[in-house]
JSON list of C-alpha atoms in Angstrom, two decimals:
[
{"chain": "N", "resi": 27, "resn": "LYS", "atom": "CA", "xyz": [-60.08, -82.43, -42.62]},
{"chain": "N", "resi": 28, "resn": "GLN", "atom": "CA", "xyz": [-56.46, -80.59, -43.46]},
{"chain": "N", "resi": 29, "resn": "GLU", "atom": "CA", "xyz": [-56.90, -77.93, -46.32]},
{"chain": "N", "resi": 30, "resn": "VAL", "atom": "CA", "xyz": [-53.79, -76.54, -47.85]},
{"chain": "N", "resi": 31, "resn": "THR", "atom": "CA", "xyz": [-53.87, -73.58, -50.26]},
{"chain": "N", "resi": 32, "resn": "GLN", "atom": "CA", "xyz": [-51.04, -72.45, -52.37]},
{"chain": "N", "resi": 33, "resn": "ILE", "atom": "CA", "xyz": [-50.96, -68.55, -53.39]},
{"chain": "N", "resi": 34, "resn": "PRO", "atom": "CA", "xyz": [-50.34, -67.31, -56.05]},
{"chain": "N", "resi": 35, "resn": "ALA", "atom": "CA", "xyz": [-51.09, -70.35, -58.86]},
{"chain": "N", "resi": 36, "resn": "ALA", "atom": "CA", "xyz": [-48.67, -68.98, -61.27]},
{"chain": "N", "resi": 37, "resn": "LEU", "atom": "CA", "xyz": [-45.75, -66.56, -60.97]},
{"chain": "N", "resi": 38, "resn": "SER", "atom": "CA", "xyz": [-43.31, -65.28, -63.58]},
{"chain": "N", "resi": 39, "resn": "VAL", "atom": "CA", "xyz": [-39.97, -63.32, -62.51]},
{"chain": "N", "resi": 40, "resn": "PRO", "atom": "CA", "xyz": [-36.98, -62.28, -64.38]},
{"chain": "N", "resi": 41, "resn": "GLU", "atom": "CA", "xyz": [-33.90, -64.10, -63.75]},
{"chain": "N", "resi": 42, "resn": "GLY", "atom": "CA", "xyz": [-31.76, -62.93, -60.66]},
{"chain": "N", "resi": 43, "resn": "GLU", "atom": "CA", "xyz": [-34.94, -61.85, -58.47]},
{"chain": "N", "resi": 44, "resn": "ASN", "atom": "CA", "xyz": [-35.41, -63.15, -54.56]},
{"chain": "N", "resi": 45, "resn": "LEU", "atom": "CA", "xyz": [-38.93, -64.71, -54.75]},
{"chain": "N", "resi": 46, "resn": "VAL", "atom": "CA", "xyz": [-41.41, -65.98, -51.93]},
{"chain": "N", "resi": 47, "resn": "LEU", "atom": "CA", "xyz": [-43.74, -68.88, -52.46]},
{"chain": "N", "resi": 48, "resn": "ASN", "atom": "CA", "xyz": [-46.91, -69.58, -49.87]},
{"chain": "N", "resi": 49, "resn": "CYS", "atom": "CA", "xyz": [-48.29, -72.43, -48.62]},
{"chain": "N", "resi": 50, "resn": "SER", "atom": "CA", "xyz": [-51.02, -72.22, -45.88]},
{"chain": "N", "resi": 51, "resn": "PHE", "atom": "CA", "xyz": [-53.01, -74.85, -44.10]},
{"chain": "N", "resi": 52, "resn": "THR", "atom": "CA", "xyz": [-55.80, -75.32, -41.91]},
{"chain": "N", "resi": 53, "resn": "ASP", "atom": "CA", "xyz": [-54.75, -77.77, -39.25]},
{"chain": "N", "resi": 54, "resn": "SER", "atom": "CA", "xyz": [-51.57, -76.98, -37.25]},
{"chain": "N", "resi": 55, "resn": "ALA", "atom": "CA", "xyz": [-51.29, -80.16, -35.45]},
{"chain": "N", "resi": 56, "resn": "ILE", "atom": "CA", "xyz": [-48.67, -81.60, -38.01]},
{"chain": "N", "resi": 57, "resn": "TYR", "atom": "CA", "xyz": [-45.65, -84.14, -38.28]},
{"chain": "N", "resi": 58, "resn": "ASN", "atom": "CA", "xyz": [-44.00, -82.08, -40.76]},
{"chain": "N", "resi": 59, "resn": "LEU", "atom": "CA", "xyz": [-44.14, -80.08, -43.90]},
{"chain": "N", "resi": 60, "resn": "GLN", "atom": "CA", "xyz": [-42.27, -81.06, -47.01]},
{"chain": "N", "resi": 61, "resn": "TRP", "atom": "CA", "xyz": [-41.64, -78.81, -50.11]},
{"chain": "N", "resi": 62, "resn": "PHE", "atom": "CA", "xyz": [-41.12, -80.40, -53.52]},
{"chain": "N", "resi": 63, "resn": "ARG", "atom": "CA", "xyz": [-40.31, -79.38, -57.09]},
{"chain": "N", "resi": 64, "resn": "GLN", "atom": "CA", "xyz": [-42.20, -80.87, -60.26]},
{"chain": "N", "resi": 65, "resn": "ASP", "atom": "CA", "xyz": [-40.85, -80.51, -63.60]},
{"chain": "N", "resi": 66, "resn": "PRO", "atom": "CA", "xyz": [-43.75, -81.04, -66.54]},
{"chain": "N", "resi": 67, "resn": "GLY", "atom": "CA", "xyz": [-44.58, -84.63, -66.84]},
{"chain": "N", "resi": 68, "resn": "LYS", "atom": "CA", "xyz": [-42.25, -85.83, -64.32]},
{"chain": "N", "resi": 69, "resn": "GLY", "atom": "CA", "xyz": [-42.39, -86.74, -60.42]},
{"chain": "N", "resi": 70, "resn": "LEU", "atom": "CA", "xyz": [-41.75, -84.79, -57.64]},
{"chain": "N", "resi": 71, "resn": "THR", "atom": "CA", "xyz": [-38.29, -84.03, -56.34]},
{"chain": "N", "resi": 72, "resn": "SER", "atom": "CA", "xyz": [-38.13, -83.42, -52.46]},
{"chain": "N", "resi": 73, "resn": "LEU", "atom": "CA", "xyz": [-36.64, -80.11, -51.85]},
{"chain": "N", "resi": 74, "resn": "LEU", "atom": "CA", "xyz": [-36.86, -79.49, -47.89]},
{"chain": "N", "resi": 75, "resn": "LEU", "atom": "CA", "xyz": [-38.49, -81.12, -45.13]},
{"chain": "N", "resi": 76, "resn": "ILE", "atom": "CA", "xyz": [-39.18, -78.98, -42.10]},
{"chain": "N", "resi": 77, "resn": "GLN", "atom": "CA", "xyz": [-40.43, -80.97, -38.65]},
{"chain": "N", "resi": 78, "resn": "SER", "atom": "CA", "xyz": [-43.13, -79.40, -36.67]},
{"chain": "N", "resi": 79, "resn": "SER", "atom": "CA", "xyz": [-40.56, -78.37, -34.03]},
{"chain": "N", "resi": 80, "resn": "GLN", "atom": "CA", "xyz": [-38.25, -76.63, -36.46]},
{"chain": "N", "resi": 81, "resn": "ARG", "atom": "CA", "xyz": [-38.61, -72.82, -37.69]},
{"chain": "N", "resi": 82, "resn": "GLU", "atom": "CA", "xyz": [-36.79, -73.07, -40.77]},
{"chain": "N", "resi": 83, "resn": "GLN", "atom": "CA", "xyz": [-34.47, -75.30, -43.37]},
{"chain": "N", "resi": 84, "resn": "THR", "atom": "CA", "xyz": [-32.33, -74.13, -45.85]},
{"chain": "N", "resi": 85, "resn": "SER", "atom": "CA", "xyz": [-30.46, -75.89, -48.56]},
{"chain": "N", "resi": 86, "resn": "GLY", "atom": "CA", "xyz": [-28.34, -73.82, -50.95]},
{"chain": "N", "resi": 87, "resn": "ARG", "atom": "CA", "xyz": [-30.52, -71.19, -52.70]},
{"chain": "N", "resi": 88, "resn": "LEU", "atom": "CA", "xyz": [-33.69, -72.45, -51.01]},
{"chain": "N", "resi": 89, "resn": "ASN", "atom": "CA", "xyz": [-35.13, -71.33, -47.45]},
{"chain": "N", "resi": 90, "resn": "ALA", "atom": "CA", "xyz": [-38.02, -72.95, -45.86]},
{"chain": "N", "resi": 91, "resn": "SER", "atom": "CA", "xyz": [-39.80, -71.48, -42.99]},
{"chain": "N", "resi": 92, "resn": "LEU", "atom": "CA", "xyz": [-42.58, -72.99, -40.91]},
{"chain": "N", "resi": 93, "resn": "ASP", "atom": "CA", "xyz": [-45.18, -70.74, -38.57]},
{"chain": "N", "resi": 94, "resn": "LYS", "atom": "CA", "xyz": [-48.02, -73.53, -37.30]},
{"chain": "N", "resi": 95, "resn": "SER", "atom": "CA", "xyz": [-49.52, -70.69, -35.17]},
{"chain": "N", "resi": 96, "resn": "SER", "atom": "CA", "xyz": [-50.60, -68.91, -38.22]},
{"chain": "N", "resi": 97, "resn": "GLY", "atom": "CA", "xyz": [-50.87, -72.14, -40.44]},
{"chain": "N", "resi": 98, "resn": "ARG", "atom": "CA", "xyz": [-48.33, -70.69, -42.72]},
{"chain": "N", "resi": 99, "resn": "SER", "atom": "CA", "xyz": [-44.98, -71.97, -44.53]},
{"chain": "N", "resi": 100, "resn": "THR", "atom": "CA", "xyz": [-42.67, -70.02, -47.45]},
{"chain": "N", "resi": 101, "resn": "LEU", "atom": "CA", "xyz": [-40.54, -71.16, -49.74]},
{"chain": "N", "resi": 102, "resn": "TYR", "atom": "CA", "xyz": [-37.55, -68.47, -50.14]},
{"chain": "N", "resi": 103, "resn": "ILE", "atom": "CA", "xyz": [-35.43, -68.84, -53.57]},
{"chain": "N", "resi": 104, "resn": "ALA", "atom": "CA", "xyz": [-32.60, -66.36, -53.89]},
{"chain": "N", "resi": 105, "resn": "ALA", "atom": "CA", "xyz": [-31.40, -65.07, -57.12]},
{"chain": "N", "resi": 106, "resn": "SER", "atom": "CA", "xyz": [-33.74, -67.07, -59.20]},
{"chain": "N", "resi": 107, "resn": "GLN", "atom": "CA", "xyz": [-32.66, -68.93, -62.59]},
{"chain": "N", "resi": 108, "resn": "PRO", "atom": "CA", "xyz": [-34.03, -70.31, -65.66]},
{"chain": "N", "resi": 109, "resn": "GLY", "atom": "CA", "xyz": [-33.46, -73.27, -64.32]},
{"chain": "N", "resi": 110, "resn": "ASP", "atom": "CA", "xyz": [-35.78, -73.15, -61.34]},
{"chain": "N", "resi": 111, "resn": "SER", "atom": "CA", "xyz": [-38.93, -73.11, -63.60]},
{"chain": "N", "resi": 112, "resn": "ALA", "atom": "CA", "xyz": [-41.24, -75.56, -62.42]},
{"chain": "N", "resi": 113, "resn": "THR", "atom": "CA", "xyz": [-44.22, -76.50, -60.30]},
{"chain": "N", "resi": 114, "resn": "TYR", "atom": "CA", "xyz": [-43.33, -75.98, -56.53]},
{"chain": "N", "resi": 115, "resn": "LEU", "atom": "CA", "xyz": [-45.72, -78.27, -54.04]},
{"chain": "N", "resi": 116, "resn": "CYS", "atom": "CA", "xyz": [-46.11, -78.19, -50.54]},
{"chain": "N", "resi": 117, "resn": "ALA", "atom": "CA", "xyz": [-47.40, -81.08, -48.41]},
{"chain": "N", "resi": 118, "resn": "LEU", "atom": "CA", "xyz": [-48.52, -81.60, -45.00]},
{"chain": "N", "resi": 119, "resn": "ARG", "atom": "CA", "xyz": [-47.81, -84.76, -43.07]},
{"chain": "N", "resi": 120, "resn": "GLY", "atom": "CA", "xyz": [-49.93, -85.84, -39.93]},
{"chain": "N", "resi": 121, "resn": "GLY", "atom": "CA", "xyz": [-52.73, -84.03, -38.11]},
{"chain": "N", "resi": 122, "resn": "THR", "atom": "CA", "xyz": [-56.12, -85.59, -38.55]},
{"chain": "N", "resi": 123, "resn": "ASN", "atom": "CA", "xyz": [-54.69, -87.39, -41.72]},
{"chain": "N", "resi": 124, "resn": "ALA", "atom": "CA", "xyz": [-52.91, -89.51, -39.42]},
{"chain": "N", "resi": 125, "resn": "GLY", "atom": "CA", "xyz": [-49.46, -89.58, -40.90]},
{"chain": "N", "resi": 126, "resn": "LYS", "atom": "CA", "xyz": [-50.77, -89.41, -44.70]},
{"chain": "N", "resi": 127, "resn": "SER", "atom": "CA", "xyz": [-49.80, -86.23, -46.70]},
{"chain": "N", "resi": 128, "resn": "THR", "atom": "CA", "xyz": [-52.39, -83.68, -48.20]},
{"chain": "N", "resi": 129, "resn": "PHE", "atom": "CA", "xyz": [-50.76, -81.62, -51.17]},
{"chain": "N", "resi": 130, "resn": "GLY", "atom": "CA", "xyz": [-51.45, -78.13, -52.11]},
{"chain": "N", "resi": 131, "resn": "ASP", "atom": "CA", "xyz": [-52.32, -77.55, -55.92]},
{"chain": "N", "resi": 132, "resn": "GLY", "atom": "CA", "xyz": [-48.66, -75.77, -56.32]},
{"chain": "N", "resi": 133, "resn": "THR", "atom": "CA", "xyz": [-47.04, -72.80, -57.18]},
{"chain": "N", "resi": 134, "resn": "THR", "atom": "CA", "xyz": [-45.86, -72.87, -61.19]},
{"chain": "N", "resi": 135, "resn": "LEU", "atom": "CA", "xyz": [-42.97, -70.86, -61.41]},
{"chain": "N", "resi": 136, "resn": "THR", "atom": "CA", "xyz": [-41.54, -69.20, -64.67]},
{"chain": "N", "resi": 137, "resn": "VAL", "atom": "CA", "xyz": [-38.09, -67.73, -64.65]},
{"chain": "N", "resi": 138, "resn": "LYS", "atom": "CA", "xyz": [-37.42, -65.73, -67.72]},
{"chain": "N", "resi": 139, "resn": "PRO", "atom": "CA", "xyz": [-33.82, -65.31, -68.80]},
{"chain": "Z", "resi": 29, "resn": "ASP", "atom": "CA", "xyz": [-29.62, -91.91, -52.68]},
{"chain": "Z", "resi": 30, "resn": "VAL", "atom": "CA", "xyz": [-33.30, -93.16, -52.23]},
{"chain": "Z", "resi": 31, "resn": "LYS", "atom": "CA", "xyz": [-34.57, -94.57, -55.54]},
{"chain": "Z", "resi": 32, "resn": "VAL", "atom": "CA", "xyz": [-37.95, -94.91, -56.41]},
{"chain": "Z", "resi": 33, "resn": "THR", "atom": "CA", "xyz": [-38.60, -96.44, -59.84]},
{"chain": "Z", "resi": 34, "resn": "GLN", "atom": "CA", "xyz": [-42.10, -96.75, -61.62]},
{"chain": "Z", "resi": 35, "resn": "SER", "atom": "CA", "xyz": [-41.80, -99.45, -64.45]},
{"chain": "Z", "resi": 36, "resn": "SER", "atom": "CA", "xyz": [-43.20, -97.24, -66.95]},
{"chain": "Z", "resi": 37, "resn": "ARG", "atom": "CA", "xyz": [-43.09, -93.88, -67.97]},
{"chain": "Z", "resi": 38, "resn": "TYR", "atom": "CA", "xyz": [-45.90, -93.97, -70.39]},
{"chain": "Z", "resi": 39, "resn": "LEU", "atom": "CA", "xyz": [-48.62, -96.35, -70.96]},
{"chain": "Z", "resi": 40, "resn": "VAL", "atom": "CA", "xyz": [-51.66, -96.94, -73.22]},
{"chain": "Z", "resi": 41, "resn": "LYS", "atom": "CA", "xyz": [-54.22, -99.23, -72.51]},
{"chain": "Z", "resi": 42, "resn": "ARG", "atom": "CA", "xyz": [-57.89, -100.16, -73.91]},
{"chain": "Z", "resi": 43, "resn": "THR", "atom": "CA", "xyz": [-60.83, -99.70, -71.80]},
{"chain": "Z", "resi": 44, "resn": "GLY", "atom": "CA", "xyz": [-61.85, -102.77, -69.98]},
{"chain": "Z", "resi": 45, "resn": "GLU", "atom": "CA", "xyz": [-58.38, -104.03, -69.82]},
{"chain": "Z", "resi": 46, "resn": "LYS", "atom": "CA", "xyz": [-56.28, -104.92, -66.35]},
{"chain": "Z", "resi": 47, "resn": "VAL", "atom": "CA", "xyz": [-53.51, -102.68, -65.92]},
{"chain": "Z", "resi": 48, "resn": "PHE", "atom": "CA", "xyz": [-50.52, -103.15, -63.74]},
{"chain": "Z", "resi": 49, "resn": "LEU", "atom": "CA", "xyz": [-48.41, -100.40, -62.41]},
{"chain": "Z", "resi": 50, "resn": "GLU", "atom": "CA", "xyz": [-45.45, -101.66, -60.51]},
{"chain": "Z", "resi": 51, "resn": "CYS", "atom": "CA", "xyz": [-43.28, -99.35, -58.08]},
{"chain": "Z", "resi": 52, "resn": "VAL", "atom": "CA", "xyz": [-40.06, -100.46, -56.61]},
{"chain": "Z", "resi": 53, "resn": "GLN", "atom": "CA", "xyz": [-38.03, -98.49, -53.86]},
{"chain": "Z", "resi": 54, "resn": "ASP", "atom": "CA", "xyz": [-34.22, -99.37, -52.75]},
{"chain": "Z", "resi": 55, "resn": "MET", "atom": "CA", "xyz": [-34.02, -98.08, -49.26]},
{"chain": "Z", "resi": 56, "resn": "ASP", "atom": "CA", "xyz": [-36.12, -100.55, -47.15]},
{"chain": "Z", "resi": 57, "resn": "HIS", "atom": "CA", "xyz": [-39.20, -98.22, -46.56]},
{"chain": "Z", "resi": 58, "resn": "GLU", "atom": "CA", "xyz": [-42.05, -99.34, -44.87]},
{"chain": "Z", "resi": 59, "resn": "ASN", "atom": "CA", "xyz": [-44.47, -96.99, -46.56]},
{"chain": "Z", "resi": 60, "resn": "MET", "atom": "CA", "xyz": [-45.53, -96.95, -50.08]},
{"chain": "Z", "resi": 61, "resn": "PHE", "atom": "CA", "xyz": [-48.11, -94.91, -51.59]},
{"chain": "Z", "resi": 62, "resn": "TRP", "atom": "CA", "xyz": [-50.13, -94.62, -54.69]},
{"chain": "Z", "resi": 63, "resn": "TYR", "atom": "CA", "xyz": [-51.13, -90.87, -55.75]},
{"chain": "Z", "resi": 64, "resn": "ARG", "atom": "CA", "xyz": [-53.39, -89.65, -59.09]},
{"chain": "Z", "resi": 65, "resn": "GLN", "atom": "CA", "xyz": [-52.43, -86.38, -60.42]},
{"chain": "Z", "resi": 66, "resn": "ASP", "atom": "CA", "xyz": [-54.90, -84.49, -62.53]},
{"chain": "Z", "resi": 67, "resn": "PRO", "atom": "CA", "xyz": [-55.12, -80.62, -63.47]},
{"chain": "Z", "resi": 68, "resn": "GLY", "atom": "CA", "xyz": [-57.11, -78.77, -61.19]},
{"chain": "Z", "resi": 69, "resn": "LEU", "atom": "CA", "xyz": [-57.47, -81.49, -58.92]},
{"chain": "Z", "resi": 70, "resn": "GLY", "atom": "CA", "xyz": [-53.88, -82.07, -57.33]},
{"chain": "Z", "resi": 71, "resn": "LEU", "atom": "CA", "xyz": [-52.59, -85.06, -55.94]},
{"chain": "Z", "resi": 72, "resn": "ARG", "atom": "CA", "xyz": [-55.37, -87.53, -54.50]},
{"chain": "Z", "resi": 73, "resn": "LEU", "atom": "CA", "xyz": [-53.86, -90.42, -52.46]},
{"chain": "Z", "resi": 74, "resn": "ILE", "atom": "CA", "xyz": [-55.36, -93.78, -53.91]},
{"chain": "Z", "resi": 75, "resn": "TYR", "atom": "CA", "xyz": [-53.92, -96.65, -51.40]},
{"chain": "Z", "resi": 76, "resn": "PHE", "atom": "CA", "xyz": [-51.35, -96.69, -49.33]},
{"chain": "Z", "resi": 77, "resn": "SER", "atom": "CA", "xyz": [-49.34, -99.49, -47.62]},
{"chain": "Z", "resi": 78, "resn": "TYR", "atom": "CA", "xyz": [-47.47, -99.42, -44.49]},
{"chain": "Z", "resi": 79, "resn": "ASP", "atom": "CA", "xyz": [-46.10, -103.03, -44.37]},
{"chain": "Z", "resi": 80, "resn": "VAL", "atom": "CA", "xyz": [-46.09, -106.13, -46.43]},
{"chain": "Z", "resi": 81, "resn": "LYS", "atom": "CA", "xyz": [-49.34, -107.49, -47.29]},
{"chain": "Z", "resi": 82, "resn": "MET", "atom": "CA", "xyz": [-50.88, -104.49, -45.34]},
{"chain": "Z", "resi": 83, "resn": "LYS", "atom": "CA", "xyz": [-52.76, -101.89, -47.15]},
{"chain": "Z", "resi": 84, "resn": "GLU", "atom": "CA", "xyz": [-55.17, -98.99, -46.46]},
{"chain": "Z", "resi": 85, "resn": "LYS", "atom": "CA", "xyz": [-57.60, -97.13, -48.79]},
{"chain": "Z", "resi": 86, "resn": "GLY", "atom": "CA", "xyz": [-56.85, -93.56, -49.63]},
{"chain": "Z", "resi": 87, "resn": "ASP", "atom": "CA", "xyz": [-59.37, -90.79, -50.61]},
{"chain": "Z", "resi": 88, "resn": "ILE", "atom": "CA", "xyz": [-60.13, -92.45, -54.17]},
{"chain": "Z", "resi": 89, "resn": "PRO", "atom": "CA", "xyz": [-59.89, -96.20, -53.94]},
{"chain": "Z", "resi": 90, "resn": "GLU", "atom": "CA", "xyz": [-62.54, -97.02, -56.44]},
{"chain": "Z", "resi": 91, "resn": "GLY", "atom": "CA", "xyz": [-61.76, -98.66, -59.52]},
{"chain": "Z", "resi": 92, "resn": "TYR", "atom": "CA", "xyz": [-58.31, -99.56, -58.09]},
{"chain": "Z", "resi": 93, "resn": "SER", "atom": "CA", "xyz": [-56.59, -102.47, -55.72]},
{"chain": "Z", "resi": 94, "resn": "VAL", "atom": "CA", "xyz": [-53.02, -102.95, -54.88]},
{"chain": "Z", "resi": 95, "resn": "SER", "atom": "CA", "xyz": [-50.58, -105.60, -53.95]},
{"chain": "Z", "resi": 96, "resn": "ARG", "atom": "CA", "xyz": [-47.42, -105.57, -51.63]},
{"chain": "Z", "resi": 97, "resn": "GLU", "atom": "CA", "xyz": [-46.07, -109.08, -51.30]},
{"chain": "Z", "resi": 98, "resn": "LYS", "atom": "CA", "xyz": [-42.56, -107.76, -50.73]},
{"chain": "Z", "resi": 99, "resn": "LYS", "atom": "CA", "xyz": [-41.20, -104.78, -49.17]},
{"chain": "Z", "resi": 100, "resn": "GLU", "atom": "CA", "xyz": [-39.69, -103.17, -51.85]},
{"chain": "Z", "resi": 101, "resn": "ARG", "atom": "CA", "xyz": [-42.39, -103.44, -54.41]},
{"chain": "Z", "resi": 102, "resn": "PHE", "atom": "CA", "xyz": [-46.23, -101.78, -54.58]},
{"chain": "Z", "resi": 103, "resn": "SER", "atom": "CA", "xyz": [-48.63, -102.45, -57.22]},
{"chain": "Z", "resi": 104, "resn": "LEU", "atom": "CA", "xyz": [-51.26, -100.51, -58.29]},
{"chain": "Z", "resi": 105, "resn": "ILE", "atom": "CA", "xyz": [-53.85, -102.82, -60.33]},
{"chain": "Z", "resi": 106, "resn": "LEU", "atom": "CA", "xyz": [-56.94, -101.23, -62.54]},
{"chain": "Z", "resi": 107, "resn": "GLU", "atom": "CA", "xyz": [-59.08, -104.00, -62.75]},
{"chain": "Z", "resi": 108, "resn": "SER", "atom": "CA", "xyz": [-60.78, -103.12, -65.29]},
{"chain": "Z", "resi": 109, "resn": "ALA", "atom": "CA", "xyz": [-59.17, -99.45, -67.20]},
{"chain": "Z", "resi": 110, "resn": "SER", "atom": "CA", "xyz": [-61.83, -96.78, -68.20]},
{"chain": "Z", "resi": 111, "resn": "THR", "atom": "CA", "xyz": [-61.28, -93.60, -69.65]},
{"chain": "Z", "resi": 112, "resn": "ASN", "atom": "CA", "xyz": [-61.55, -91.53, -66.28]},
{"chain": "Z", "resi": 113, "resn": "GLN", "atom": "CA", "xyz": [-58.39, -93.30, -65.42]},
{"chain": "Z", "resi": 114, "resn": "THR", "atom": "CA", "xyz": [-56.51, -91.58, -67.71]},
{"chain": "Z", "resi": 115, "resn": "SER", "atom": "CA", "xyz": [-53.97, -89.80, -65.54]},
{"chain": "Z", "resi": 116, "resn": "MET", "atom": "CA", "xyz": [-50.56, -89.13, -64.04]},
{"chain": "Z", "resi": 117, "resn": "TYR", "atom": "CA", "xyz": [-49.78, -92.07, -61.50]},
{"chain": "Z", "resi": 118, "resn": "LEU", "atom": "CA", "xyz": [-47.17, -91.08, -58.88]},
{"chain": "Z", "resi": 119, "resn": "CYS", "atom": "CA", "xyz": [-45.86, -93.74, -56.41]},
{"chain": "Z", "resi": 120, "resn": "ALA", "atom": "CA", "xyz": [-44.31, -92.60, -53.15]},
{"chain": "Z", "resi": 121, "resn": "SER", "atom": "CA", "xyz": [-42.11, -94.06, -50.21]},
{"chain": "Z", "resi": 122, "resn": "SER", "atom": "CA", "xyz": [-41.00, -93.25, -46.65]},
{"chain": "Z", "resi": 123, "resn": "LEU", "atom": "CA", "xyz": [-39.55, -94.82, -43.64]},
{"chain": "Z", "resi": 124, "resn": "ARG", "atom": "CA", "xyz": [-42.36, -95.74, -41.03]},
{"chain": "Z", "resi": 125, "resn": "GLY", "atom": "CA", "xyz": [-43.74, -92.86, -38.89]},
{"chain": "Z", "resi": 126, "resn": "GLY", "atom": "CA", "xyz": [-45.42, -89.35, -39.81]},
{"chain": "Z", "resi": 127, "resn": "ARG", "atom": "CA", "xyz": [-41.82, -87.22, -39.31]},
{"chain": "Z", "resi": 128, "resn": "THR", "atom": "CA", "xyz": [-40.10, -88.96, -42.23]},
{"chain": "Z", "resi": 129, "resn": "GLU", "atom": "CA", "xyz": [-39.30, -87.61, -45.65]},
{"chain": "Z", "resi": 130, "resn": "ALA", "atom": "CA", "xyz": [-41.53, -89.04, -48.83]},
{"chain": "Z", "resi": 131, "resn": "PHE", "atom": "CA", "xyz": [-39.65, -89.68, -51.95]},
{"chain": "Z", "resi": 132, "resn": "PHE", "atom": "CA", "xyz": [-41.47, -89.99, -55.29]},
{"chain": "Z", "resi": 133, "resn": "GLY", "atom": "CA", "xyz": [-40.98, -91.93, -58.66]},
{"chain": "Z", "resi": 134, "resn": "GLN", "atom": "CA", "xyz": [-40.82, -90.49, -61.89]},
{"chain": "Z", "resi": 135, "resn": "GLY", "atom": "CA", "xyz": [-44.63, -90.83, -62.75]},
{"chain": "Z", "resi": 136, "resn": "THR", "atom": "CA", "xyz": [-46.59, -93.15, -64.91]},
{"chain": "Z", "resi": 137, "resn": "ARG", "atom": "CA", "xyz": [-48.51, -91.34, -67.65]},
{"chain": "Z", "resi": 138, "resn": "LEU", "atom": "CA", "xyz": [-51.51, -93.41, -68.34]},
{"chain": "Z", "resi": 139, "resn": "THR", "atom": "CA", "xyz": [-53.76, -92.99, -71.09]},
{"chain": "Z", "resi": 140, "resn": "VAL", "atom": "CA", "xyz": [-56.99, -95.49, -71.54]},
{"chain": "Z", "resi": 141, "resn": "VAL", "atom": "CA", "xyz": [-58.83, -95.49, -75.05]}
]
């Protein structure tokens, strides 16, 4: 059974800092990995999708990497802003879950002005 | 842009009531999913559907049923609502296959009293 871990559970940084969020998983037989953002009381917003054959994806100030051999993904946020404050979740698709997604518990990011 | 719309942001229902949560997507996606999200437990899959009238149980189907009569609409039914079904409910959709991106609705916060 796929297990997904996100560490740390919470992170607080000053505005302007570059930061890295981590996602580790146990089953490398995945189709893709997706990073989401969730604001309090809201749904999930898709940030980046990395297919299993890819190593990284970039969108604006966000860069996500995938290393299947070590079972790890990172989400890099450059020049953080208070508006980046949210919970960030990673989700793995495929492997033993046959196309369904397994989610981590998320990292709650606070960017202080 | 893909749009996944859940019929209500907030619902308050009484114990024993039959509750319908509706989800509509506008991108002709084959796959649709219902999750619940609880603090400390993360997102858990209740049911998913990969085609009209098709459904499969997720990890926690007990106490729930689903209906998919049209491709764009996926309904979650609480046959007899109980207080332990108080939760945030999230609907998602994606194209067929495991390599595609998942999109989420804005969530429904259900309180059963």
